[in-house]
Amino acid sequence: MAVRSGAEIQHALTAFVSKWKQYQGSERAEAQTFLNELYAAYGTDRTEAGAKFEDFKTSAGFMDLHQPGVLIVEMKKPGRSLEEAAEQRRRYWQESSDHDSDTPAARWVIASNFHEFEIWEPGRFPNNPRARFTLEELPDHYDALLFLQSESIEPVFSEHRRELTTDAARHIADLYRSMADRGAAPLDEIQRFTMQLVWTLFAEDLGMLDGYPLQQTVERLLREEEPDSSRDLGHLFKLLNQKGDQNRRGVYAGTRYVNGELFAKSDAVYLTRDELVHLKRASEFDWRQVNPTIFGSLLEGVLGDEQRASLGAHYTHEADIMKIVTPTIVRPWRERIEATSTSTEARELLDELCGFRVLDPACGCGNFLYVAYRELRGLEAELKARVADLAARDGLPKPKDLPFYPLANVQGIDIEQVAVQIARVVLWMGHRQMVDRYGEAEPVLPLQDLSAIRAADALRTEWPETDAIIGNPPFLGAKLIRPSLGDGYADWLISRFGVGVKDLCVYWFRKAHEHLQSGQRAGLVATNSISQTAARQASLDFILSTDGVITSAVSSQKWPGDAKVHVSIVNWRRGPRERDLFELDGREVVGISASLVAASASSSYRPAKLVQNLQRCFAGVVPQGRGFVIDEVTAQSLLEDPQAHYRDVVKPFLTGQDLVQRPRHDASRWIIDFASLSLEEAMRYPRAIAHLRDTTKIERESSSNRAVEPRWWLFGRRVEGMRSVVAGLSRFAAAAATSKRLELAWVDAATCPNNATIVFGFDDDYSFGVLASAAHEAWAWAQSSTLKGDLRYTNAAVFETLPWPESTQAQRHAIGEASRALYARRSELCIEHDMGLTKLYNLMDDGAFQDLAALHKRLDEAVVTAYGWPKSIAQDADALVARLTERNREIAEGERPYAPFREH
């Protein structure tokens, strides 16, 4: 299954809750269905994850579900108390390890009665569950079960209070917009004033300011006929920037010196009565329960530039942040903590942890830094417990005066000053919350120095020394660099990085890797073009070729926001390859290539073009003029004209959408195509040439495009090679250049395909079968680029590097038979249900048309047999790509003869 984002998991769990909330049956009847669907909500196949039902017998009976080393689930019928599961849960966990197979006890235990959940981590917290919630609360607590998505992702146990957080943010947003709309002060002052209000509201509820001075001041102002908020709130904020006790009387008696950073400029913004009401309503929320990361994202959407004005559009779920923080920070440190064997060794490691620095060079509102800080405080607590346990084991006194992880060790850069302000407030809020969670640390007041989070253009400024780099750099495609940032900036990027103009995030990857010292790690989010062609060469190829190792990655997943972009998440380490755990898309692999596919022994090899494959695959034509395309009525009028044989130049015009959306995969339009005829030859078709003279000729002559074809009756791109190959065929195989999957169809040779169509110069069933196989599709995904998650097939990268099987006559016959059977059944289904290939295969993916799925499996197995490979890998994309890569290398380096088309 595809890797799901946090938002997708929440959406799936909402549907899961809707289905199961009324269930009152027995545990035995539906427990397995319930758990299968729970795994599926996280985008995980329970079987592939290695979780089995009732296969592990203990002294307390069979476990309902056991995922060795990871998870035990004990189910009870609805209405039963989860306390009844306590003894089974304890004995299951104690007996779940296996010394002979080196399988540790399961880390997690879930107890559930369908309507309630308890999440236990008995190895670390044996006395209390890490989380307890109801079924209806599950979508809001989805990140407590992140180990269902991947055992390597750390779950998050915190009270998110998303609804409360969002409501509080909306009141602040309304207040801010009101001040901004009426020009209450310069915009930067309003932004700073808003952040001062936010921190003060939070500080009052967390006991950092006694007596609720802000709330009391607002309530008093609302009782006055002509309230002067600029006077009273201005006075409050000045006091928060003053040392000593002077002027701290009455309502201000509980105030304290905060510091000279947040309140260094105490803006006195006058508020209207309506704005004071907004502020009063905001003060009535329990700010102890506001999630800083969600709140910060919401505020960034309001206070930031106009492009980010959609409230909440840029909230990054912690499930997605943890896909970077876990492999880059948590896992390496936890391995080191668990490896300590003496209290002295653990104490020395604590000093090292407390000196560990994290940099987010595109920090925005500070979400990544907040999560990193929270997890580092958690690691600090674990390591202190380790120090104490090891000391007690050796009969030593419990160490005292242990250090704390300092807030100042989190560093950030963002181009927007307001984002920096928000990030600092988010981290100050997080600092106070972590004191409640993990105990005392450095003082929360005065506020800790966060000058290491600063406003600058991260690509143009020097980065501070650090130990790990994390973040989500801005998404901006290569074609938008000059229009958006200007020629001067684009030229500077070319000069600084020496790789030309690429997607903007590419430069963050390069600069991050350049900044790392040996042994240090980084994890960044990028659009999924980072693993494709030119972007890959300038980023991930660069990392791997300069002492880098990709340790963990998500090849592609949806990312929240209006753009609905698909991203890749890449974690890497600088330094020689060690005994790393490599994880790709939630599965353990032997290594990860720059294409973000599972690596093999030949993973460093870049597939070469095979000369035997040339001139057999083409992208279609580019007309370069609207006048070439004609409607059905005009086309039929020309075809019926007895004065000329217009069928030579009036042809069905096929697009990629036609192939995948129309039941017969035929063209929906017509086109005038003079191929490469001279004007004199074209004039033998007078009505067609007259039509182009009145349309395309005028359009071309008025165009400012210097690359326009001056011969106005000819296409801008004619693809003579394709025409030569297709001329001898009665039909050809074709696929959409961009589609959700690789879908081929037969096309009449008289058809003119456009450049959104890939043409394969074959007309036999054997060749169609190879092209329609899972092997070809897996290769296409590995070698091509993508667009918002769709495959973008390029003949040079895919077909020209694809090693075809050296088939025997019997193998070619088997593939041809399987191909014909599949195509016939598929055509029947498309016509019967009046649907195109995309809808058909979407339904097949959902479980429909299992006979068609079986025919695909038959074809896939016939193709891998022709390659000489086991049938077991027929639909295993990673295994197919690894073997095809090695086959390509053998052919390119002359180790294997290659003449695949000798009979075609």
PDB file of C-alpha atoms in Angstrom, residues 549-681:
ATOM      1  CA  VAL A 549      24.079   7.326   2.654  1.00  0.00           C
ATOM      2  CA  ILE A 550      20.265   7.513   2.411  1.00  0.00           C
ATOM      3  CA  THR A 551      19.037   5.663   5.501  1.00  0.00           C
ATOM      4  CA  SER A 552      15.281   6.198   5.409  1.00  0.00           C
ATOM      5  CA  ALA A 553      12.846   7.562   2.846  1.00  0.00           C
ATOM      6  CA  VAL A 554       9.247   7.859   1.771  1.00  0.00           C
ATOM      7  CA  SER A 555       9.355   7.790  -2.014  1.00  0.00           C
ATOM      8  CA  SER A 556       6.050   9.610  -2.498  1.00  0.00           C
ATOM      9  CA  GLN A 557       3.038  10.683  -0.444  1.00  0.00           C
ATOM     10  CA  LYS A 558       0.462  13.435  -0.495  1.00  0.00           C
ATOM     11  CA  TRP A 559       1.226  16.615   1.420  1.00  0.00           C
ATOM     12  CA  PRO A 560      -1.404  18.919   2.945  1.00  0.00           C
ATOM     13  CA  GLY A 561      -2.271  22.234   1.362  1.00  0.00           C
ATOM     14  CA  ASP A 562      -4.169  23.616  -1.589  1.00  0.00           C
ATOM     15  CA  ALA A 563      -1.548  22.548  -4.128  1.00  0.00           C
ATOM     16  CA  LYS A 564      -2.039  18.868  -3.217  1.00  0.00           C
ATOM     17  CA  VAL A 565       1.545  18.187  -4.104  1.00  0.00           C
ATOM     18  CA  HIS A 566       3.192  14.814  -3.702  1.00  0.00           C
ATOM     19  CA  VAL A 567       6.408  14.809  -1.731  1.00  0.00           C
ATOM     20  CA  SER A 568       9.380  12.639  -0.953  1.00  0.00           C
ATOM     21  CA  ILE A 569      10.838  12.459   2.561  1.00  0.00           C
ATOM     22  CA  VAL A 570      14.567  11.736   2.609  1.00  0.00           C
ATOM     23  CA  ASN A 571      16.827  11.063   5.590  1.00  0.00           C
ATOM     24  CA  TRP A 572      20.554  10.598   5.130  1.00  0.00           C
ATOM     25  CA  ARG A 573      23.859  10.485   6.956  1.00  0.00           C
ATOM     26  CA  ARG A 574      27.242  11.791   5.906  1.00  0.00           C
ATOM     27  CA  GLY A 575      30.042   9.291   6.286  1.00  0.00           C
ATOM     28  CA  PRO A 576      30.888   5.754   5.195  1.00  0.00           C
ATOM     29  CA  ARG A 577      28.138   3.147   5.105  1.00  0.00           C
ATOM     30  CA  GLU A 578      27.753   1.404   8.459  1.00  0.00           C
ATOM     31  CA  ARG A 579      25.346  -1.194   9.819  1.00  0.00           C
ATOM     32  CA  ASP A 580      22.387   1.102   9.284  1.00  0.00           C
ATOM     33  CA  LEU A 581      18.750   0.130   9.302  1.00  0.00           C
ATOM     34  CA  PHE A 582      17.423   1.082   5.868  1.00  0.00           C
ATOM     35  CA  GLU A 583      13.714   1.717   5.554  1.00  0.00           C
ATOM     36  CA  LEU A 584      11.842   2.673   2.403  1.00  0.00           C
ATOM     37  CA  ASP A 585       8.107   3.387   2.422  1.00  0.00           C
ATOM     38  CA  GLY A 586       7.765   1.681   5.793  1.00  0.00           C
ATOM     39  CA  ARG A 587       9.599  -1.518   4.775  1.00  0.00           C
ATOM     40  CA  GLU A 588      13.088  -2.632   5.677  1.00  0.00           C
ATOM     41  CA  VAL A 589      15.370  -2.869   2.624  1.00  0.00           C
ATOM     42  CA  VAL A 590      19.051  -3.587   2.028  1.00  0.00           C
ATOM     43  CA  GLY A 591      19.711  -0.035   0.882  1.00  0.00           C
ATOM     44  CA  ILE A 592      18.128   2.965  -0.862  1.00  0.00           C
ATOM     45  CA  SER A 593      19.173   4.379  -4.207  1.00  0.00           C
ATOM     46  CA  ALA A 594      19.073   7.997  -5.390  1.00  0.00           C
ATOM     47  CA  SER A 595      15.866   7.125  -7.253  1.00  0.00           C
ATOM     48  CA  LEU A 596      14.333   6.253  -3.880  1.00  0.00           C
ATOM     49  CA  VAL A 597      13.891   2.626  -4.797  1.00  0.00           C
ATOM     50  CA  ALA A 598      15.231  -0.366  -2.913  1.00  0.00           C
ATOM     51  CA  ALA A 599      18.919  -0.741  -3.634  1.00  0.00           C
ATOM     52  CA  SER A 600      20.555  -3.957  -4.784  1.00  0.00           C
ATOM     53  CA  ALA A 601      24.120  -5.011  -5.347  1.00  0.00           C
ATOM     54  CA  SER A 602      24.041  -2.828  -8.447  1.00  0.00           C
ATOM     55  CA  SER A 603      22.253   0.113  -6.807  1.00  0.00           C
ATOM     56  CA  SER A 604      25.030   2.574  -7.595  1.00  0.00           C
ATOM     57  CA  TYR A 605      24.747   1.738 -11.290  1.00  0.00           C
ATOM     58  CA  ARG A 606      22.822   4.141 -13.523  1.00  0.00           C
ATOM     59  CA  PRO A 607      21.025   2.203 -16.298  1.00  0.00           C
ATOM     60  CA  ALA A 608      22.529   2.779 -19.751  1.00  0.00           C
ATOM     61  CA  LYS A 609      20.718   3.224 -23.040  1.00  0.00           C
ATOM     62  CA  LEU A 610      20.683   0.019 -25.064  1.00  0.00           C
ATOM     63  CA  VAL A 611      21.354   0.687 -28.741  1.00  0.00           C
ATOM     64  CA  GLN A 612      19.109  -2.188 -29.780  1.00  0.00           C
ATOM     65  CA  ASN A 613      16.147  -0.366 -28.207  1.00  0.00           C
ATOM     66  CA  LEU A 614      16.559   2.878 -30.144  1.00  0.00           C
ATOM     67  CA  GLN A 615      13.967   4.100 -32.659  1.00  0.00           C
ATOM     68  CA  ARG A 616      11.189   1.864 -31.365  1.00  0.00           C
ATOM     69  CA  CYS A 617       9.459   4.179 -28.880  1.00  0.00           C
ATOM     70  CA  PHE A 618       8.357   7.766 -29.469  1.00  0.00           C
ATOM     71  CA  ALA A 619       6.346  10.622 -28.013  1.00  0.00           C
ATOM     72  CA  GLY A 620       3.711  11.856 -30.467  1.00  0.00           C
ATOM     73  CA  VAL A 621       3.489  15.048 -32.468  1.00  0.00           C
ATOM     74  CA  VAL A 622       3.211  18.668 -31.365  1.00  0.00           C
ATOM     75  CA  PRO A 623       0.976  20.571 -33.846  1.00  0.00           C
ATOM     76  CA  GLN A 624       1.998  24.052 -32.629  1.00  0.00           C
ATOM     77  CA  GLY A 625      -1.213  25.729 -33.688  1.00  0.00           C
ATOM     78  CA  ARG A 626      -4.899  25.427 -32.819  1.00  0.00           C
ATOM     79  CA  GLY A 627      -5.955  25.511 -36.451  1.00  0.00           C
ATOM     80  CA  PHE A 628      -4.709  21.972 -37.138  1.00  0.00           C
ATOM     81  CA  VAL A 629      -7.369  20.414 -34.902  1.00  0.00           C
ATOM     82  CA  ILE A 630     -10.806  20.244 -36.521  1.00  0.00           C
ATOM     83  CA  ASP A 631     -14.215  19.095 -35.354  1.00  0.00           C
ATOM     84  CA  GLU A 632     -16.128  16.037 -36.509  1.00  0.00           C
ATOM     85  CA  VAL A 633     -18.314  17.922 -38.974  1.00  0.00           C
ATOM     86  CA  THR A 634     -15.367  19.567 -40.731  1.00  0.00           C
ATOM     87  CA  ALA A 635     -13.448  16.295 -40.797  1.00  0.00           C
ATOM     88  CA  GLN A 636     -16.315  14.329 -42.354  1.00  0.00           C
ATOM     89  CA  SER A 637     -16.909  17.075 -44.920  1.00  0.00           C
ATOM     90  CA  LEU A 638     -13.299  16.815 -46.053  1.00  0.00           C
ATOM     91  CA  LEU A 639     -13.241  13.013 -46.034  1.00  0.00           C
ATOM     92  CA  GLU A 640     -16.366  12.907 -48.215  1.00  0.00           C
ATOM     93  CA  ASP A 641     -14.991  15.431 -50.748  1.00  0.00           C
ATOM     94  CA  PRO A 642     -14.385  13.565 -54.042  1.00  0.00           C
ATOM     95  CA  GLN A 643     -11.950  16.178 -55.391  1.00  0.00           C
ATOM     96  CA  ALA A 644      -9.010  14.937 -53.267  1.00  0.00           C
ATOM     97  CA  HIS A 645      -8.079  11.926 -51.172  1.00  0.00           C
ATOM     98  CA  TYR A 646      -8.291  13.830 -47.896  1.00  0.00           C
ATOM     99  CA  ARG A 647      -7.904  10.627 -45.886  1.00  0.00           C
ATOM    100  CA  ASP A 648      -4.155  11.034 -46.526  1.00  0.00           C
ATOM    101  CA  VAL A 649      -4.048  14.211 -44.414  1.00  0.00           C
ATOM    102  CA  VAL A 650      -7.194  14.175 -42.236  1.00  0.00           C
ATOM    103  CA  LYS A 651      -6.667  11.734 -39.382  1.00  0.00           C
ATOM    104  CA  PRO A 652      -8.050  10.830 -35.974  1.00  0.00           C
ATOM    105  CA  PHE A 653      -6.084  12.815 -33.376  1.00  0.00           C
ATOM    106  CA  LEU A 654      -5.354  10.745 -30.284  1.00  0.00           C
ATOM    107  CA  THR A 655      -4.483  12.151 -26.847  1.00  0.00           C
ATOM    108  CA  GLY A 656      -3.352  10.425 -23.684  1.00  0.00           C
ATOM    109  CA  GLN A 657      -6.717  11.197 -22.096  1.00  0.00           C
ATOM    110  CA  ASP A 658      -8.508   9.455 -24.983  1.00  0.00           C
ATOM    111  CA  LEU A 659      -6.506   6.317 -24.302  1.00  0.00           C
ATOM    112  CA  VAL A 660      -7.369   6.091 -20.620  1.00  0.00           C
ATOM    113  CA  GLN A 661     -10.854   7.655 -20.511  1.00  0.00           C
ATOM    114  CA  ARG A 662     -12.688   6.424 -23.630  1.00  0.00           C
ATOM    115  CA  PRO A 663     -14.054   2.843 -23.589  1.00  0.00           C
ATOM    116  CA  ARG A 664     -12.628   2.044 -27.040  1.00  0.00           C
ATOM    117  CA  HIS A 665      -9.366   3.988 -26.486  1.00  0.00           C
ATOM    118  CA  ASP A 666     -10.013   5.855 -29.753  1.00  0.00           C
ATOM    119  CA  ALA A 667      -9.476   9.465 -30.739  1.00  0.00           C
ATOM    120  CA  SER A 668     -12.084  12.074 -29.787  1.00  0.00           C
ATOM    121  CA  ARG A 669     -10.909  14.674 -32.324  1.00  0.00           C
ATOM    122  CA  TRP A 670      -9.508  15.038 -35.838  1.00  0.00           C
ATOM    123  CA  ILE A 671      -6.451  16.803 -37.182  1.00  0.00           C
ATOM    124  CA  ILE A 672      -5.006  18.017 -40.482  1.00  0.00           C
ATOM    125  CA  ASP A 673      -1.588  16.384 -40.797  1.00  0.00           C
ATOM    126  CA  PHE A 674       0.621  17.149 -43.782  1.00  0.00           C
ATOM    127  CA  ALA A 675       3.517  15.184 -42.276  1.00  0.00           C
ATOM    128  CA  SER A 676       6.610  16.626 -44.038  1.00  0.00           C
ATOM    129  CA  LEU A 677       5.011  17.557 -47.369  1.00  0.00           C
ATOM    130  CA  SER A 678       6.235  20.581 -49.254  1.00  0.00           C
ATOM    131  CA  LEU A 679       3.762  23.404 -49.751  1.00  0.00           C
ATOM    132  CA  GLU A 680       3.400  22.394 -53.393  1.00  0.00           C
ATOM    133  CA  GLU A 681       2.472  18.847 -52.391  1.00  0.00           C
TER     134      GLU A 681
END
